[in-house]
PDB file of C-alpha atoms in Angstrom:
ATOM      1  CA  MET A1381     -11.716 -15.613   5.684  1.00 55.00           C
ATOM      2  CA  ALA A1382     -14.480 -14.257   2.947  1.00 65.00           C
ATOM      3  CA  ALA A1383     -13.659 -11.006   1.464  1.00 75.00           C
ATOM      4  CA  ASP A1384     -14.928  -8.119   2.049  1.00 84.00           C
ATOM      5  CA  PRO A1385     -17.886  -6.921   0.267  1.00 89.00           C
ATOM      6  CA  GLU A1386     -16.972  -3.154   0.335  1.00 92.00           C
ATOM      7  CA  ILE A1387     -13.500  -3.783  -0.520  1.00 95.00           C
ATOM      8  CA  LEU A1388     -13.834  -6.593  -3.619  1.00 94.00           C
ATOM      9  CA  ASP A1389     -16.269  -3.635  -4.809  1.00 95.00           C
ATOM     10  CA  GLU A1390     -13.917  -1.293  -4.985  1.00 96.00           C
ATOM     11  CA  LEU A1391     -10.921  -3.482  -6.545  1.00 96.00           C
ATOM     12  CA  ARG A1392     -13.698  -4.477  -8.798  1.00 93.00           C
ATOM     13  CA  ARG A1393     -14.916  -0.887  -9.585  1.00 95.00           C
ATOM     14  CA  LEU A1394     -11.126   0.288 -10.350  1.00 96.00           C
ATOM     15  CA  ARG A1395     -10.570  -3.086 -12.987  1.00 93.00           C
ATOM     16  CA  SER A1396     -13.377  -0.798 -15.272  1.00 94.00           C
ATOM     17  CA  ARG A1397     -12.128   2.016 -14.648  1.00 96.00           C
ATOM     18  CA  VAL A1398      -8.346   0.613 -15.434  1.00 97.00           C
ATOM     19  CA  PRO A1399      -8.117   0.422 -18.724  1.00 97.00           C
ATOM     20  CA  TYR A1400      -5.557  -3.190 -19.051  1.00 98.00           C
ATOM     21  CA  LEU A1401      -5.745  -3.807 -15.495  1.00 98.00           C
ATOM     22  CA  THR A1402      -5.992  -7.685 -14.956  1.00 97.00           C
ATOM     23  CA  GLY A1403      -5.405  -7.954 -11.411  1.00 97.00           C
ATOM     24  CA  ALA A1404      -6.169  -6.066  -8.219  1.00 97.00           C
ATOM     25  CA  LEU A1405      -5.523  -7.334  -4.759  1.00 97.00           C
ATOM     26  CA  ALA A1406      -6.165  -5.715  -1.146  1.00 97.00           C
ATOM     27  CA  ALA A1407      -3.980  -7.839   1.842  1.00 97.00           C
ATOM     28  CA  SER A1408      -3.171  -6.943   5.319  1.00 96.00           C
ATOM     29  CA  VAL A1409       1.408  -5.148   5.593  1.00 95.00           C
ATOM     30  CA  ASP A1410       1.491  -9.271   7.132  1.00 95.00           C
ATOM     31  CA  GLY A1411       0.044 -10.870   4.262  1.00 96.00           C
ATOM     32  CA  LEU A1412      -3.268 -12.295   4.044  1.00 96.00           C
ATOM     33  CA  VAL A1413      -5.808 -11.792   1.471  1.00 96.00           C
ATOM     34  CA  LEU A1414      -8.366  -9.142   2.630  1.00 96.00           C
ATOM     35  CA  ALA A1415     -10.156  -9.197  -1.266  1.00 96.00           C
ATOM     36  CA  GLN A1416      -9.330 -10.062  -4.800  1.00 95.00           C
ATOM     37  CA  ASP A1417      -9.232 -10.010  -8.511  1.00 94.00           C
ATOM     38  CA  THR A1418      -6.591 -11.875  -9.530  1.00 94.00           C
ATOM     39  CA  PRO A1419      -7.931 -14.133 -12.267  1.00 93.00           C
ATOM     40  CA  GLY A1420      -4.971 -16.843 -13.488  1.00 93.00           C
ATOM     41  CA  VAL A1421      -2.813 -15.645 -10.389  1.00 95.00           C
ATOM     42  CA  GLU A1422      -3.011 -17.466  -7.160  1.00 97.00           C
ATOM     43  CA  PRO A1423      -3.768 -14.541  -4.429  1.00 97.00           C
ATOM     44  CA  ASP A1424      -2.154 -16.056  -0.880  1.00 97.00           C
ATOM     45  CA  GLY A1425       1.743 -16.258  -3.198  1.00 97.00           C
ATOM     46  CA  MET A1426       1.080 -12.664  -4.349  1.00 97.00           C
ATOM     47  CA  ALA A1427       0.452 -11.949  -1.508  1.00 97.00           C
ATOM     48  CA  ALA A1428       2.643 -13.180  -0.044  1.00 97.00           C
ATOM     49  CA  LEU A1429       5.310 -11.725  -2.445  1.00 96.00           C
ATOM     50  CA  THR A1430       3.665  -8.299  -1.852  1.00 96.00           C
ATOM     51  CA  SER A1431       4.072  -8.122   1.893  1.00 95.00           C
ATOM     52  CA  ALA A1432       8.460  -8.744   1.415  1.00 95.00           C
ATOM     53  CA  ALA A1433       8.090  -6.519  -1.396  1.00 96.00           C
ATOM     54  CA  LEU A1434       7.151  -3.892   1.753  1.00 95.00           C
ATOM     55  CA  GLY A1435       9.409  -4.949   3.873  1.00 94.00           C
ATOM     56  CA  ILE A1436      11.632  -4.595   1.116  1.00 95.00           C
ATOM     57  CA  ALA A1437      10.815  -0.706  -0.242  1.00 95.00           C
ATOM     58  CA  VAL A1438      10.518   1.033   3.423  1.00 94.00           C
ATOM     59  CA  ARG A1439      13.841   0.312   4.036  1.00 95.00           C
ATOM     60  CA  LEU A1440      14.781   1.540   1.085  1.00 95.00           C
ATOM     61  CA  THR A1441      12.402   4.784   2.368  1.00 94.00           C
ATOM     62  CA  ASP A1442      13.520   4.719   5.942  1.00 95.00           C
ATOM     63  CA  ALA A1443      17.314   4.287   5.245  1.00 95.00           C
ATOM     64  CA  THR A1444      17.393   7.138   2.247  1.00 96.00           C
ATOM     65  CA  GLY A1445      15.352   9.674   4.214  1.00 96.00           C
ATOM     66  CA  GLN A1446      12.428   9.676   2.200  1.00 95.00           C
ATOM     67  CA  GLY A1447       9.706   9.195   4.976  1.00 93.00           C
ATOM     68  CA  GLY A1448       6.275   6.626   4.901  1.00 92.00           C
ATOM     69  CA  PHE A1449       5.483   4.136   1.894  1.00 92.00           C
ATOM     70  CA  ARG A1450       3.501   5.386  -0.621  1.00 95.00           C
ATOM     71  CA  GLU A1451       3.457   2.808  -3.205  1.00 96.00           C
ATOM     72  CA  LEU A1452       5.933   1.108  -5.568  1.00 97.00           C
ATOM     73  CA  THR A1453       6.257   0.782  -9.241  1.00 97.00           C
ATOM     74  CA  VAL A1454       7.913  -2.650 -11.188  1.00 97.00           C
ATOM     75  CA  ARG A1455       7.999  -2.412 -15.032  1.00 97.00           C
ATOM     76  CA  GLY A1456       8.493  -6.495 -16.191  1.00 97.00           C
ATOM     77  CA  ALA A1457       8.566  -7.077 -20.070  1.00 97.00           C
ATOM     78  CA  TYR A1458       5.044  -7.390 -20.303  1.00 97.00           C
ATOM     79  CA  GLY A1459       3.501  -4.851 -17.591  1.00 98.00           C
ATOM     80  CA  TYR A1460       3.136  -4.349 -14.289  1.00 98.00           C
ATOM     81  CA  VAL A1461       3.439  -4.692 -10.424  1.00 98.00           C
ATOM     82  CA  ALA A1462       2.176  -1.162  -8.496  1.00 98.00           C
ATOM     83  CA  THR A1463       1.577  -1.063  -4.753  1.00 98.00           C
ATOM     84  CA  TYR A1464       0.128   1.238  -3.095  1.00 97.00           C
ATOM     85  CA  ALA A1465       0.278   1.969   0.427  1.00 96.00           C
ATOM     86  CA  ALA A1466      -3.843   1.235   1.959  1.00 96.00           C
ATOM     87  CA  GLY A1467      -4.341   2.418   5.792  1.00 94.00           C
ATOM     88  CA  ARG A1468      -1.985   1.527   8.354  1.00 92.00           C
ATOM     89  CA  THR A1469      -2.365  -1.662   7.787  1.00 94.00           C
ATOM     90  CA  ALA A1470      -3.088  -2.827   3.889  1.00 96.00           C
ATOM     91  CA  VAL A1471      -1.800  -2.968   0.872  1.00 97.00           C
ATOM     92  CA  LEU A1472      -3.416  -2.880  -2.981  1.00 98.00           C
ATOM     93  CA  THR A1473      -1.389  -4.426  -5.519  1.00 98.00           C
ATOM     94  CA  LEU A1474      -2.612  -3.807  -8.676  1.00 98.00           C
ATOM     95  CA  LEU A1475      -1.772  -6.212 -12.664  1.00 98.00           C
ATOM     96  CA  ALA A1476      -2.117  -4.047 -15.641  1.00 98.00           C
ATOM     97  CA  GLN A1477      -0.204  -4.608 -19.582  1.00 98.00           C
ATOM     98  CA  ASP A1478       1.923  -3.320 -20.517  1.00 97.00           C
ATOM     99  CA  ARG A1479       0.354  -0.803 -22.267  1.00 98.00           C
ATOM    100  CA  VAL A1480      -1.981   0.272 -19.828  1.00 98.00           C
ATOM    101  CA  ASN A1481      -1.496   4.043 -19.462  1.00 97.00           C
ATOM    102  CA  ALA A1482       1.084   4.227 -15.608  1.00 97.00           C
ATOM    103  CA  GLY A1483      -0.249   7.585 -14.960  1.00 97.00           C
ATOM    104  CA  ARG A1484      -3.907   6.499 -14.610  1.00 97.00           C
ATOM    105  CA  LEU A1485      -2.517   3.557 -13.120  1.00 98.00           C
ATOM    106  CA  HIS A1486      -0.748   5.610 -10.237  1.00 98.00           C
ATOM    107  CA  LEU A1487      -3.598   8.140 -10.058  1.00 97.00           C
ATOM    108  CA  GLU A1488      -6.580   4.943  -9.323  1.00 98.00           C
ATOM    109  CA  GLY A1489      -4.446   3.081  -7.190  1.00 98.00           C
ATOM    110  CA  ARG A1490      -3.207   6.203  -4.962  1.00 98.00           C
ATOM    111  CA  ARG A1491      -7.431   6.785  -5.015  1.00 97.00           C
ATOM    112  CA  ALA A1492      -8.750   3.655  -4.475  1.00 98.00           C
ATOM    113  CA  GLY A1493      -5.391   2.954  -1.803  1.00 97.00           C
ATOM    114  CA  THR A1494      -7.383   5.788   0.539  1.00 97.00           C
ATOM    115  CA  ARG A1495      -9.989   4.422   0.100  1.00 96.00           C
ATOM    116  CA  ILE A1496      -9.153   0.979   1.352  1.00 97.00           C
ATOM    117  CA  GLY A1497      -8.102   2.782   3.468  1.00 96.00           C
ATOM    118  CA  GLU A1498     -10.741   4.189   5.248  1.00 95.00           C
ATOM    119  CA  PHE A1499     -12.714   1.918   5.404  1.00 94.00           C
ATOM    120  CA  LEU A1500     -10.560  -0.370   6.953  1.00 94.00           C
ATOM    121  CA  ASP A1501      -8.581   1.860   9.226  1.00 92.00           C
ATOM    122  CA  SER A1502     -12.870   2.806  10.165  1.00 90.00           C
ATOM    123  CA  ARG A1503     -13.323  -0.471  11.107  1.00 86.00           C
ATOM    124  CA  ALA A1504     -10.082  -1.238  13.316  1.00 75.00           C
ATOM    125  CA  PRO A1505     -10.290  -1.099  16.870  1.00 70.00           C
ATOM    126  CA  ALA A1506      -9.672   2.130  18.843  1.00 56.00           C
ATOM    127  CA  GLU A1507      -6.907   2.403  20.825  1.00 47.00           C
ATOM    128  CA  ALA A1508      -7.255   3.012  24.637  1.00 38.00           C
ATOM    129  CA  PRO A1509      -6.945   6.814  25.889  1.00 38.00           C
ATOM    130  CA  GLY A1510      -3.279   7.597  25.865  1.00 36.00           C
ATOM    131  CA  ALA A1511      -1.889   4.510  23.783  1.00 36.00           C
ATOM    132  CA  ALA A1512       0.696   5.986  22.052  1.00 36.00           C
ATOM    133  CA  ALA A1513      -0.417   3.569  18.198  1.00 38.00           C
ATOM    134  CA  LYS A1514       2.074   1.433  17.658  1.00 38.00           C
ATOM    135  CA  PRO A1515       3.220   1.463  13.906  1.00 40.00           C
ATOM    136  CA  ALA A1516       1.666  -1.851  11.395  1.00 43.00           C
ATOM    137  CA  ARG A1517       4.675  -4.128  10.499  1.00 42.00           C
ATOM    138  CA  GLY A1518       6.675  -2.798   7.710  1.00 42.00           C
ATOM    139  CA  ALA A1519       5.799   0.812   9.070  1.00 41.00           C
ATOM    140  CA  ALA A1520       9.576   1.354  10.113  1.00 40.00           C
ATOM    141  CA  ARG A1521      10.605   5.536  11.210  1.00 38.00           C
ATOM    142  CA  THR A1522      11.686   7.886   9.098  1.00 33.00           C
ATOM    143  CA  ARG A1523      15.069   9.018   9.711  1.00 33.00           C
ATOM    144  CA  ALA A1524      13.838  11.749  11.063  1.00 36.00           C
ATOM    145  CA  ALA A1525      11.470   9.754  13.791  1.00 35.00           C
ATOM    146  CA  ARG A1526      14.967   8.609  15.219  1.00 31.00           C
ATOM    147  CA  THR A1527      17.662  10.699  14.430  1.00 29.00           C
ATOM    148  CA  PRO A1528      17.651  13.653  16.618  1.00 29.00           C
ATOM    149  CA  ARG A1529      18.027  16.892  14.829  1.00 30.00           C
ATOM    150  CA  THR A1530      21.326  18.439  15.682  1.00 31.00           C
ATOM    151  CA  THR A1531      19.725  22.672  15.817  1.00 33.00           C
ATOM    152  CA  ASN A1532      19.786  24.252  18.524  1.00 35.00           C
ATOM    153  CA  ALA A1533      16.876  23.415  19.576  1.00 35.00           C
ATOM    154  CA  ARG A1534      16.672  21.702  22.890  1.00 35.00           C
ATOM    155  CA  THR A1535      16.121  17.941  22.751  1.00 36.00           C
ATOM    156  CA  SER A1536      14.551  15.999  25.183  1.00 38.00           C
ATOM    157  CA  THR A1537      18.140  14.552  25.931  1.00 40.00           C
ATOM    158  CA  ASP A1538      18.745  17.707  26.864  1.00 43.00           C
ATOM    159  CA  SER A1539      19.210  19.147  30.431  1.00 39.00           C
TER     160      SER A1539
END
């Protein structure tokens, strides 16, 4: 699959805005590469690992009641791997050297993830009227969404 030029341009702009950023990849939550600028890193493997890490991160946020996935950061001896939500069906993964300004990395990564997500979501096929939106793979429901509240408010199971 050829990389989407708009997403690839966003990745390149991101790399120019963040000093010490060494790679950027946009992938579907299923681990398919949408666009990449990752010199020296095999993009298909990185997308697959991102998908696996995303699955764990989503389960962790769900199990702890922290809400929907937003981002995941891993810091190694030589730098960072940061993954950000990019709309309903994609993620943005960034690679950076250890000397990167982590605040700048997160600020720009979140912004780029939002822009990529808006672009991809705008191109997604429209759903049939009245159809319930399916969460993307890995987009687990929060505890609040699956556990009835125990307040005085009536629930759908009350008679």
